[in-house]
Every structure is written in C-alpha cells, then in structure tokens.
Tab-separated table of C-alpha atoms and ligand atoms in Angstrom:
chain	number	residue	atom	x	y	z
P	1	MET	CA	134.020	145.393	88.663
P	2	ASN	CA	137.336	143.474	90.194
P	3	LEU	CA	137.169	139.673	91.259
P	4	GLN	CA	136.510	140.688	94.981
P	5	ASN	CA	133.431	142.760	94.110
P	6	PHE	CA	132.265	140.194	92.010
P	7	LEU	CA	132.159	137.400	94.373
P	8	LEU	CA	130.839	140.048	97.140
P	9	SER	CA	128.058	140.581	94.826
P	10	PHE	CA	127.454	136.937	93.945
P	11	ILE	CA	127.095	136.062	97.785
P	12	LEU	CA	125.131	138.782	98.731
P	13	PHE	CA	122.469	138.313	95.583
P	14	LEU	CA	122.601	134.208	95.776
P	15	PRO	CA	119.617	133.978	98.368
P	16	LEU	CA	117.590	136.400	96.467
P	17	ALA	CA	118.508	134.466	93.243
P	18	ILE	CA	117.295	131.073	95.589
P	19	HIS	CA	113.883	133.054	96.993
P	20	GLY	CA	112.992	133.983	93.408
P	21	GLN	CA	113.517	130.260	92.032
P	22	LYS	CA	111.259	129.214	95.131
P	23	GLN	CA	108.504	131.632	94.117
P	24	LYS	CA	108.864	130.507	90.618
P	25	MET	CA	108.128	126.678	91.365
P	26	LYS	CA	104.374	125.775	91.965
P	27	PRO	CA	103.461	123.281	94.820
P	28	GLU	CA	102.179	120.735	91.791
P	29	ALA	CA	105.930	120.383	90.370
P	30	THR	CA	106.917	117.910	93.216
P	31	GLU	CA	103.837	116.020	93.113
P	32	VAL	CA	104.270	112.639	92.280
P	33	TRP	CA	101.299	110.631	90.722
P	34	ASP	CA	102.933	107.548	89.046
P	35	PRO	CA	103.119	104.717	90.052
P	36	GLU	CA	99.961	104.827	91.959
P	37	PRO	CA	99.557	102.294	94.516
P	38	ARG	CA	97.378	99.443	93.966
P	39	VAL	CA	94.153	99.068	95.968
P	40	VAL	CA	94.347	96.412	99.084
P	41	SER	CA	90.963	96.221	101.137
P	42	PRO	CA	91.422	95.697	104.836
P	43	GLY	CA	89.816	92.624	106.145
P	44	GLU	CA	86.926	93.062	108.433
P	45	GLY	CA	87.781	92.865	112.001
P	46	THR	CA	90.388	89.995	112.044
P	47	ALA	CA	89.850	89.002	108.570
P	48	PRO	CA	92.979	88.966	106.311
P	49	PRO	CA	93.555	91.782	103.760
P	50	SER	CA	92.250	91.121	100.337
P	51	ASP	CA	95.798	90.167	98.345
P	52	ALA	CA	96.797	87.800	101.654
P	53	ILE	CA	97.381	84.136	101.256
P	54	VAL	CA	95.618	82.073	103.558
P	55	LEU	CA	97.734	79.720	105.115
P	56	PHE	CA	95.394	78.468	107.857
P	57	ASP	CA	91.645	79.603	108.170
P	58	GLY	CA	90.633	77.899	111.125
P	59	VAL	CA	89.504	74.524	109.059
P	60	SER	CA	91.901	73.750	106.002
P	61	THR	CA	95.491	72.607	106.352
P	62	ALA	CA	95.816	72.280	102.491
P	63	ALA	CA	98.663	74.966	102.704
P	64	TRP	CA	100.746	72.523	105.033
P	65	GLU	CA	102.657	69.497	105.129
P	66	SER	CA	104.480	67.452	107.671
P	67	ALA	CA	107.986	68.508	107.543
P	68	LYS	CA	109.045	64.672	108.925
P	69	THR	CA	107.179	63.065	106.290
P	70	GLY	CA	106.109	65.026	103.874
P	71	GLY	CA	102.657	63.872	104.158
P	72	ALA	CA	99.734	65.365	105.680
P	73	ILE	CA	100.033	67.149	108.859
P	74	GLU	CA	99.002	65.368	112.411
P	75	TRP	CA	98.678	68.025	114.410
P	76	GLN	CA	95.417	68.423	115.884
P	77	VAL	CA	92.740	70.830	114.248
P	78	ALA	CA	89.881	71.826	116.434
P	79	ASP	CA	87.948	74.756	117.600
P	80	ASN	CA	89.264	76.960	114.468
P	81	ALA	CA	93.143	76.177	115.644
P	82	MET	CA	95.880	73.759	115.095
P	83	THR	CA	97.926	72.024	117.699
P	84	VAL	CA	101.133	70.552	118.144
P	85	VAL	CA	100.767	67.054	118.618
P	86	LYS	CA	103.946	65.863	120.346
P	87	GLY	CA	106.447	63.842	118.262
P	88	THR	CA	104.448	64.435	115.076
P	89	GLY	CA	107.260	66.545	114.016
P	90	PRO	CA	107.101	70.269	112.628
P	91	ILE	CA	104.948	71.342	110.034
P	92	ARG	CA	105.663	73.533	106.908
P	93	THR	CA	103.930	75.693	104.047
P	94	LYS	CA	104.027	73.680	100.941
P	95	GLN	CA	104.496	77.166	99.362
P	96	ALA	CA	108.310	78.654	99.718
P	97	PHE	CA	108.423	82.470	100.632
P	98	GLY	CA	111.052	85.265	100.428
P	99	ASP	CA	110.105	88.611	101.783
P	100	ILE	CA	107.181	88.568	103.534
P	101	GLN	CA	104.662	90.367	106.037
P	102	LEU	CA	103.159	87.515	108.227
P	103	HIS	CA	100.493	87.235	110.629
P	104	LEU	CA	99.680	84.502	112.973
P	105	GLU	CA	97.881	84.165	116.361
P	106	TRP	CA	99.259	81.693	119.064
P	107	ARG	CA	98.237	80.362	122.217
P	108	THR	CA	100.242	78.606	124.942
P	109	PRO	CA	98.499	75.621	127.218
P	110	ALA	CA	96.358	76.270	130.057
P	111	GLU	CA	97.609	73.834	132.020
P	112	ILE	CA	101.317	75.150	132.991
P	113	VAL	CA	103.489	72.235	132.637
P	114	GLY	CA	107.550	72.759	132.840
P	115	ASN	CA	109.941	75.701	133.108
P	116	GLY	CA	112.009	78.138	131.028
P	117	GLN	CA	112.224	76.717	127.537
P	118	GLY	CA	109.989	73.678	128.514
P	119	ARG	CA	107.135	75.641	128.862
P	120	GLY	CA	104.871	76.264	125.858
P	121	ASN	CA	107.388	76.314	123.526
P	122	SER	CA	107.144	76.438	119.743
P	123	GLY	CA	108.467	78.507	117.122
P	124	ILE	CA	108.285	80.140	113.681
P	125	PHE	CA	111.106	79.416	111.335
P	126	LEU	CA	111.313	82.215	108.412
P	127	GLN	CA	112.337	80.446	105.294
P	128	GLY	CA	112.914	77.384	107.209
P	129	LEU	CA	115.803	78.853	108.816
P	130	TYR	CA	115.196	81.586	111.007
P	131	GLU	CA	113.317	81.251	114.366
P	132	VAL	CA	111.007	83.848	116.110
P	133	GLN	CA	110.484	82.229	119.341
P	134	VAL	CA	107.031	81.070	120.787
P	135	LEU	CA	107.409	80.322	124.298
P	136	ASP	CA	104.946	80.684	127.592
P	137	SER	CA	107.415	83.704	128.859
P	138	TYR	CA	104.067	84.926	131.047
P	139	ARG	CA	106.235	84.825	134.534
P	140	ASN	CA	108.447	82.255	133.265
P	141	ARG	CA	112.193	83.547	133.295
P	142	THR	CA	114.687	81.958	130.825
P	143	TYR	CA	117.654	83.380	128.860
P	144	SER	CA	116.535	86.661	127.273
P	145	ASN	CA	117.621	85.751	124.010
P	146	GLY	CA	115.348	82.730	124.102
P	147	GLN	CA	112.223	84.280	125.272
P	148	ALA	CA	108.891	84.769	123.517
P	149	ALA	CA	109.475	86.947	120.746
P	150	SER	CA	113.411	86.858	120.511
P	151	ILE	CA	115.247	85.773	117.488
P	152	TYR	CA	116.344	82.725	119.222
P	153	LYS	CA	120.003	83.154	120.394
P	154	GLN	CA	120.249	86.379	118.243
P	155	HIS	CA	118.401	89.161	119.393
P	156	ILE	CA	116.265	90.025	122.882
P	157	PRO	CA	113.008	91.165	122.337
P	158	LEU	CA	112.508	95.149	123.296
P	159	VAL	CA	109.724	94.012	126.028
P	160	ASN	CA	108.169	91.360	127.441
P	161	ALA	CA	104.530	91.755	125.650
P	162	CYS	CA	103.378	88.196	126.712
P	163	ARG	CA	99.589	87.431	127.670
P	164	ALA	CA	99.269	84.857	129.936
P	165	PRO	CA	98.759	81.002	129.076
P	166	ASP	CA	95.414	79.969	127.295
P	167	GLU	CA	95.072	83.546	125.952
P	168	TRP	CA	95.536	84.559	122.058
P	169	GLN	CA	98.873	86.314	121.330
P	170	THR	CA	99.361	88.117	117.906
P	171	TYR	CA	102.423	88.293	115.896
P	172	ASP	CA	102.834	90.376	113.093
P	173	ILE	CA	106.234	89.906	111.225
P	174	ILE	CA	107.834	91.751	108.626
P	175	TYR	CA	110.826	89.760	106.897
P	176	ASN	CA	113.292	90.702	104.451
P	177	ALA	CA	115.184	87.830	103.396
P	178	PRO	CA	118.861	87.858	102.938
P	179	ARG	CA	120.479	88.500	99.477
P	180	PHE	CA	123.485	86.378	98.348
P	181	ASN	CA	125.760	86.839	95.283
P	182	LYS	CA	126.473	84.279	92.570
P	183	ASP	CA	129.441	83.091	95.000
P	184	GLY	CA	127.193	82.349	97.839
P	185	MET	CA	128.266	85.422	99.670
P	186	VAL	CA	125.976	87.700	101.686
P	187	ILE	CA	124.990	90.957	100.063
P	188	SER	CA	122.412	91.805	102.506
P	189	PRO	CA	121.824	89.769	105.689
P	190	ALA	CA	118.037	89.258	106.590
P	191	ARG	CA	116.201	91.708	108.311
P	192	VAL	CA	113.255	91.142	110.572
P	193	THR	CA	110.476	93.359	112.620
P	194	VAL	CA	108.098	91.635	114.724
P	195	ILE	CA	104.799	93.386	116.610
P	196	GLN	CA	103.371	91.001	119.382
P	197	ASN	CA	99.909	91.840	120.711
P	198	GLY	CA	100.448	95.194	118.727
P	199	ILE	CA	103.676	96.044	120.689
P	200	LEU	CA	106.998	96.385	118.896
P	201	VAL	CA	109.340	93.665	120.263
P	202	GLN	CA	111.775	93.488	117.291
P	203	ASN	CA	112.619	96.906	115.136
P	204	ASN	CA	114.403	95.862	111.936
P	205	VAL	CA	116.872	93.551	113.608
P	206	GLU	CA	119.756	91.988	111.448
P	207	LEU	CA	120.191	88.393	111.554
P	208	ARG	CA	123.628	86.833	111.804
P	209	GLY	CA	122.561	83.602	110.117
P	210	PRO	CA	120.003	80.464	110.424
P	211	THR	CA	119.006	79.770	113.911
P	212	THR	CA	121.460	77.235	115.565
P	213	TYR	CA	120.905	75.932	119.316
P	214	ILE	CA	124.815	75.497	119.835
P	215	GLY	CA	127.380	77.580	118.198
P	216	LEU	CA	127.324	80.759	116.270
P	217	PRO	CA	125.399	81.277	113.399
P	218	LYS	CA	126.504	81.358	109.788
P	219	TYR	CA	125.141	82.060	106.473
P	220	LYS	CA	124.803	79.773	103.713
P	221	ALA	CA	123.041	80.946	100.469
P	222	HIS	CA	119.717	79.647	99.991
P	223	GLU	CA	116.747	80.193	97.767
P	224	ASN	CA	113.076	80.896	99.011
P	225	GLY	CA	111.941	78.517	102.114
P	226	PRO	CA	108.523	77.647	103.907
P	227	ILE	CA	107.330	78.634	107.001
P	228	ILE	CA	107.991	76.368	109.173
P	229	LEU	CA	105.949	75.898	112.670
P	230	GLN	CA	108.115	73.824	115.389
P	231	ASP	CA	107.170	70.761	117.370
P	232	HIS	CA	109.069	71.391	120.696
P	233	GLY	CA	106.704	68.694	122.474
P	234	ASN	CA	104.079	71.098	124.007
P	235	PRO	CA	100.449	71.351	122.832
P	236	VAL	CA	101.143	75.133	121.572
P	237	SER	CA	97.831	76.375	119.282
P	238	PHE	CA	97.843	78.539	116.244
P	239	ARG	CA	95.226	80.358	114.264
P	240	ASN	CA	94.303	82.797	111.803
P	241	ILE	CA	97.705	82.595	109.857
P	242	TRP	CA	97.990	84.656	106.662
P	243	ILE	CA	100.947	86.074	104.195
P	244	ARG	CA	101.611	88.737	102.086
P	245	GLU	CA	104.479	88.178	99.456
P	246	LEU	CA	106.195	91.871	99.523
V	301	LIG	MG1	111.118	77.320	119.861
C-alpha cells in the first residue's frame, strides 16, 4: 500500500472507527455523581430559603446599623416594614459580603411628591459602592440610566417593570464582586443580574466602577462590604430582606 492509498483508507474508515467507539461507550460513562449539590429547602410562600441570612424579617433590625452614626438605625419600623426617615442617613448591614444573591421588597410612597429623581428615591448599594436604583418610575420620566432598576448612571434597565406607588415590588439580585490583584488592578469587574417583579431587568451586566453622581466611575481595590440602603429624603419602605452568600 502506498502512502496515498493508506491515507485514503484512513479517511474512509475513520467514521466507522468513531461509530464503533460510540457503540462501546455506555451512557453511564458520562454521568457525574460527585460533588453532589447540598440540599437547600425553598421557603414556604415568601419565606426565605433554608440557607439564607435573614437581614430583615419585618421586626428585628439587629442586622443593621446607621451608616451615619454607626449606632442603631433611626428609620421607622412598623407594619412589617422599615421606612426611610429623612435626614437620619443611610443604613448598612453589620456584616460585609462578597458574591451574593439578594432578595428584597420595596415600596414607594402612596402620596406622590416630586418628580424625576425626587420621587420615591432610594437605592441598594452592593458592597456599599454599586447602586441598584430604587425610584418611583411608574409614569415618572427621568434619565433612563437613573430610573428604577438602573445600575445608576451605568446601565439602563431592559424594560420598565415598575408597579404603581404604594405597591410592594421585588428585587432579586445576583451579584459577583470584582476581583483585584495584589497591586490593586481589576482582574474581573463586578457583574450584576437584577430581576424586578419576576422580570429580567439587568442581564449579567459589567460594572465600570463604583457609582458616581458626577463624573466617570473608576475602580479602587476593596474588600467585602455591607449592603447599604439609601436615604434620599423620600419615605421609601423595605421588607422581607434576605441574602445568600455564593
Ligand atoms: Mg437612589
């Protein structure tokens, strides 16, 4: 057999050889049994899953402190909700977090006061730095990258999924913290997914740095940080807040 014939027969018989391999391989050969995912029990109704850290159950504010004073929070706690009291400042979790899944519910005031950014404004700062906007964006136009469910001044939400004022709304947030090297340079930027009222509004977007009101964001290396809820002067309420560390 010369080289040409050898190559020809190789090409001709290769599919048969592969077919033979496939026939010999059992389905079990591609089953992976280890590791086995641990069991997490979903909560009944709106209750948190079994491995969640409950940040606010409607009564206890023990997980929180004032970001202004470091002491007890001065927001109003009533009717299973905590509500911003203007001027008392933002509140933050005592615990610091990295990668998380966060669930919370929020409600903008029944009484419609102000326009644009002045109506029902609050916010959730992931690691204390990156704001997922909370705003009454129900028939209330403002700049798109500053409306509810925006990553403030960075990412416009895919759709406006807002309920009306005085109605409870949900955020389910999946957050991957940024990674930095020893020299403080970004290895991988932060990424966020947000589901509002069951509707995808931010799809794994990449953050350009901490939220800034003026100017461009710029990363600076940091450790884990708290969840901060903003006091923007409007009586926005929060309830049923839980978090899972990833
Ligand atoms: Mg805000």
